Amino acid sequence: MGSVSFAEIAVVSCGTLSLELNHLRKEGFLDTKHLFYTTPGLHEDCRELERQLIDRIEKAKEKTDKVLVVYGGKFCYVNADNPTRTMRTIIAEQGEGVARIEATHCMDMIAGEAERERIAREMAGGEKVWWMTPGWIQFRHQVFKGWDQGLANENFPRHTGGAIVLDGIGFLDGYMAEKPEEFLEYSDWMGIPIQPYPMTLDRFKSLLLDQAKKLLA
């Protein structure tokens, strides 16, 4: 898919997507020398998210003048104290040479809205689904930091279609085989079944390429 090189680009990403990005790096698609991650799950702490994101971008700028940020917009950064301050605002403040992937959150990077609707119809009869990527399994205790059983009970069971993991790296099959008790405990804690849905990373690659081309133009 395309022949654009990321060699002159530094990538700054939410750590939740480190599994996919490291996979793309290993297979040779993402040939950047510089990958910087923030702590997974910072959508729960917008101040710390902003602090870490700006810090990682500054570190990336020390390596190259082209920085690609892998963070969603609408759902990853919600500032209740200052609603007009958005992810787009933060990225714009970082100056020229900094671009962000065009997606609303990590699930949207793997499968667009129309595709998620199709998957929900196929896997859950169109019922409401709680979407996840493999990072939400691997980094569970960071993604759901501060969540107790009461908060879990308030949020997850409303998703009558269960949880679906958009798995573009074959992660969940291995996880369920190696840690079956941990997987079942996670599902019990959520109060809904968790199902993997095998994907390609084609959409993710395409979104990365779109911004790389803009940075290199």
CSV table of C-alpha atoms in Angstrom, one decimal:
chain,number,residue,atom,x,y,z
A,1,MET,CA,0.0,0.0,0.0
A,2,GLY,CA,1.9,3.0,-1.2
A,3,SER,CA,5.6,3.6,-1.2
A,4,VAL,CA,5.9,6.6,1.1
A,5,SER,CA,8.7,6.4,3.6
A,6,PHE,CA,8.3,7.5,7.2
A,7,ALA,CA,12.1,7.7,7.6
A,8,GLU,CA,12.1,11.5,8.0
A,9,ILE,CA,9.0,11.5,10.3
A,10,ALA,CA,8.8,11.0,14.0
A,11,VAL,CA,5.6,9.3,15.3
A,12,VAL,CA,4.0,10.3,18.6
A,13,SER,CA,1.2,8.1,19.7
A,14,CYS,CA,-1.1,7.0,22.5
A,15,GLY,CA,0.5,3.9,24.1
A,16,THR,CA,-2.8,2.1,23.6
A,17,LEU,CA,-1.9,1.8,19.9
A,18,SER,CA,1.7,0.7,20.5
A,19,LEU,CA,0.8,-2.9,19.6
A,20,GLU,CA,-0.4,-2.0,16.1
A,21,LEU,CA,2.4,0.5,15.5
A,22,ASN,CA,5.2,-1.9,16.7
A,23,HIS,CA,3.6,-4.5,14.4
A,24,LEU,CA,3.8,-2.1,11.4
A,25,ARG,CA,7.3,-1.3,12.3
A,26,LYS,CA,8.3,-4.9,12.5
A,27,GLU,CA,6.8,-5.7,9.1
A,28,GLY,CA,8.6,-2.8,7.5
A,29,PHE,CA,5.7,-0.5,6.7
A,30,LEU,CA,6.5,2.0,9.3
A,31,ASP,CA,10.2,2.7,8.8
A,32,THR,CA,10.5,5.6,11.2
A,33,LYS,CA,13.5,5.6,13.6
A,34,HIS,CA,11.6,7.6,16.2
A,35,LEU,CA,8.5,6.3,18.0
A,36,PHE,CA,7.3,8.1,21.1
A,37,TYR,CA,4.4,6.9,23.3
A,38,THR,CA,2.2,8.5,26.0
A,39,THR,CA,0.8,6.4,28.8
A,40,PRO,CA,-2.2,4.3,27.6
A,41,GLY,CA,-5.6,5.4,28.8
A,42,LEU,CA,-5.0,9.1,29.3
A,43,HIS,CA,-8.4,9.9,27.8
A,44,GLU,CA,-9.5,9.7,31.5
A,45,ASP,CA,-7.1,12.5,32.5
A,46,CYS,CA,-7.0,15.3,29.9
A,47,ARG,CA,-4.5,17.4,31.7
A,48,GLU,CA,-2.0,14.6,31.9
A,49,LEU,CA,-2.7,13.6,28.3
A,50,GLU,CA,-2.0,17.2,27.2
A,51,ARG,CA,1.2,17.4,29.3
A,52,GLN,CA,2.6,14.1,28.0
A,53,LEU,CA,1.5,14.7,24.4
A,54,ILE,CA,3.3,18.1,24.2
A,55,ASP,CA,6.3,16.6,25.9
A,56,ARG,CA,6.6,13.8,23.4
A,57,ILE,CA,6.1,16.2,20.5
A,58,GLU,CA,8.9,18.4,21.8
A,59,LYS,CA,11.1,15.3,22.1
A,60,ALA,CA,10.2,14.2,18.6
A,61,LYS,CA,11.1,17.7,17.2
A,62,GLU,CA,14.6,17.2,18.6
A,63,LYS,CA,14.9,14.3,16.1
A,64,THR,CA,13.2,15.7,13.0
A,65,ASP,CA,11.0,18.6,11.8
A,66,LYS,CA,8.2,16.3,10.8
A,67,VAL,CA,5.9,14.8,13.5
A,68,LEU,CA,2.9,12.6,13.0
A,69,VAL,CA,0.6,12.4,16.0
A,70,VAL,CA,-1.5,9.2,16.3
A,71,TYR,CA,-4.3,10.3,18.5
A,72,GLY,CA,-8.0,10.5,18.0
A,73,GLY,CA,-9.8,13.9,18.1
A,74,LYS,CA,-13.4,14.0,19.3
A,75,PHE,CA,-13.2,11.3,22.0
A,76,CYS,CA,-9.6,11.1,23.1
A,77,TYR,CA,-9.3,14.6,24.5
A,78,VAL,CA,-12.4,16.0,26.3
A,79,ASN,CA,-11.7,19.1,28.4
A,80,ALA,CA,-14.8,19.6,30.6
A,81,ASP,CA,-13.3,22.8,32.1
A,82,ASN,CA,-12.5,24.3,28.7
A,83,PRO,CA,-14.8,22.7,26.1
A,84,THR,CA,-13.5,24.8,23.3
A,85,ARG,CA,-10.0,23.5,23.8
A,86,THR,CA,-9.8,20.4,21.6
A,87,MET,CA,-7.2,18.0,20.2
A,88,ARG,CA,-7.2,20.0,17.0
A,89,THR,CA,-6.3,23.2,19.0
A,90,ILE,CA,-3.4,21.5,20.8
A,91,ILE,CA,-1.9,20.1,17.6
A,92,ALA,CA,-2.3,23.5,15.8
A,93,GLU,CA,-0.4,25.1,18.7
A,94,GLN,CA,2.6,22.9,18.0
A,95,GLY,CA,3.4,24.7,14.8
A,96,GLU,CA,4.2,23.7,11.3
A,97,GLY,CA,5.5,20.2,10.6
A,98,VAL,CA,3.1,18.5,13.1
A,99,ALA,CA,0.1,16.6,11.7
A,100,ARG,CA,-2.5,14.3,13.3
A,101,ILE,CA,-4.1,11.2,11.9
A,102,GLU,CA,-7.7,12.0,10.9
A,103,ALA,CA,-9.8,9.7,13.2
A,104,THR,CA,-12.1,10.2,16.2
A,105,HIS,CA,-10.4,7.5,18.4
A,106,CYS,CA,-8.3,4.4,18.1
A,107,MET,CA,-11.2,2.1,17.1
A,108,ASP,CA,-12.0,4.5,14.2
A,109,MET,CA,-8.4,4.2,13.0
A,110,ILE,CA,-8.8,0.4,12.6
A,111,ALA,CA,-12.4,0.4,11.3
A,112,GLY,CA,-14.5,3.4,10.1
A,113,GLU,CA,-18.0,4.1,11.4
A,114,ALA,CA,-19.7,2.4,8.4
A,115,GLU,CA,-17.5,-0.7,8.9
A,116,ARG,CA,-18.2,-0.8,12.6
A,117,GLU,CA,-21.9,-0.7,11.9
A,118,ARG,CA,-21.5,-3.6,9.6
A,119,ILE,CA,-19.5,-5.6,12.1
A,120,ALA,CA,-22.2,-4.8,14.8
A,121,ARG,CA,-24.9,-6.1,12.6
A,122,GLU,CA,-22.8,-9.3,11.8
A,123,MET,CA,-21.6,-10.0,15.3
A,124,ALA,CA,-24.3,-8.5,17.6
A,125,GLY,CA,-27.5,-8.2,15.5
A,126,GLY,CA,-27.1,-4.5,15.4
A,127,GLU,CA,-27.2,-4.1,19.2
A,128,LYS,CA,-25.1,-1.5,20.9
A,129,VAL,CA,-21.4,-2.6,21.1
A,130,TRP,CA,-18.5,-1.5,23.3
A,131,TRP,CA,-15.6,-1.3,20.9
A,132,MET,CA,-12.0,-2.0,21.8
A,133,THR,CA,-8.6,-2.5,20.2
A,134,PRO,CA,-6.0,-5.0,21.6
A,135,GLY,CA,-4.4,-2.3,23.7
A,136,TRP,CA,-7.6,-2.1,25.7
A,137,ILE,CA,-6.9,-5.7,26.7
A,138,GLN,CA,-3.1,-5.5,27.1
A,139,PHE,CA,-3.3,-2.2,29.1
A,140,ARG,CA,-6.5,-2.8,30.8
A,141,HIS,CA,-5.5,-1.5,34.2
A,142,GLN,CA,-4.2,1.7,32.7
A,143,VAL,CA,-7.1,2.2,30.3
A,144,PHE,CA,-9.6,1.7,33.2
A,145,LYS,CA,-7.5,3.3,35.9
A,146,GLY,CA,-9.8,4.3,38.8
A,147,TRP,CA,-12.7,2.2,37.6
A,148,ASP,CA,-14.4,0.1,40.3
A,149,GLN,CA,-17.1,-2.5,39.9
A,150,GLY,CA,-19.8,0.0,40.4
A,151,LEU,CA,-18.6,2.2,37.5
A,152,ALA,CA,-18.2,-0.9,35.3
A,153,ASN,CA,-21.8,-1.9,36.1
A,154,GLU,CA,-23.0,1.6,35.1
A,155,ASN,CA,-21.3,1.6,31.8
A,156,PHE,CA,-20.7,-1.8,30.2
A,157,PRO,CA,-24.0,-3.7,30.5
A,158,ARG,CA,-25.9,-1.1,28.5
A,159,HIS,CA,-23.9,-2.4,25.5
A,160,THR,CA,-26.2,-5.3,24.9
A,161,GLY,CA,-24.1,-6.4,21.9
A,162,GLY,CA,-21.2,-7.0,24.2
A,163,ALA,CA,-17.6,-6.0,23.6
A,164,ILE,CA,-15.9,-6.4,20.2
A,165,VAL,CA,-12.1,-6.2,19.9
A,166,LEU,CA,-11.0,-4.9,16.5
A,167,ASP,CA,-7.9,-7.1,16.2
A,168,GLY,CA,-5.6,-6.3,13.3
A,169,ILE,CA,-2.6,-8.1,14.7
A,170,GLY,CA,-3.9,-11.5,15.8
A,171,PHE,CA,-3.5,-10.6,19.5
A,172,LEU,CA,-6.6,-11.9,21.1
A,173,ASP,CA,-6.3,-15.6,20.0
A,174,GLY,CA,-2.9,-15.8,21.7
A,175,TYR,CA,-4.1,-13.9,24.7
A,176,MET,CA,-7.1,-16.2,25.2
A,177,ALA,CA,-4.9,-19.3,24.8
A,178,GLU,CA,-2.2,-18.1,27.2
A,179,LYS,CA,-4.3,-16.3,29.8
A,180,PRO,CA,-7.8,-17.8,29.7
A,181,GLU,CA,-8.6,-17.1,33.3
A,182,GLU,CA,-7.6,-13.5,33.0
A,183,PHE,CA,-9.7,-13.1,29.8
A,184,LEU,CA,-12.8,-14.6,31.6
A,185,GLU,CA,-12.2,-12.4,34.6
A,186,TYR,CA,-12.1,-9.3,32.4
A,187,SER,CA,-15.4,-10.3,30.7
A,188,ASP,CA,-17.0,-11.0,34.1
A,189,TRP,CA,-15.8,-7.6,35.4
A,190,MET,CA,-17.4,-5.9,32.3
A,191,GLY,CA,-20.5,-8.0,32.7
A,192,ILE,CA,-20.6,-8.6,28.9
A,193,PRO,CA,-19.0,-11.1,26.5
A,194,ILE,CA,-15.8,-10.0,24.7
A,195,GLN,CA,-15.4,-11.2,21.1
A,196,PRO,CA,-12.4,-10.7,18.8
A,197,TYR,CA,-13.1,-9.5,15.3
A,198,PRO,CA,-10.1,-10.2,13.0
A,199,MET,CA,-9.2,-7.2,10.8
A,200,THR,CA,-6.5,-6.0,8.5
A,201,LEU,CA,-4.6,-2.8,9.3
A,202,ASP,CA,-5.3,-1.4,5.8
A,203,ARG,CA,-7.4,1.5,7.1
A,204,PHE,CA,-4.8,2.4,9.7
A,205,LYS,CA,-2.0,2.3,7.1
A,206,SER,CA,-4.0,4.5,4.7
A,207,LEU,CA,-4.6,7.1,7.4
A,208,LEU,CA,-1.0,7.1,8.4
A,209,LEU,CA,0.0,7.5,4.7
A,210,ASP,CA,-2.4,10.4,4.2
A,211,GLN,CA,-0.7,12.5,6.8
A,212,ALA,CA,2.8,11.3,5.9
A,213,LYS,CA,2.2,12.6,2.3
A,214,LYS,CA,1.1,16.0,3.7
A,215,LEU,CA,4.2,16.3,5.9
A,216,LEU,CA,6.5,15.4,3.1
A,217,ALA,CA,4.9,17.6,0.5
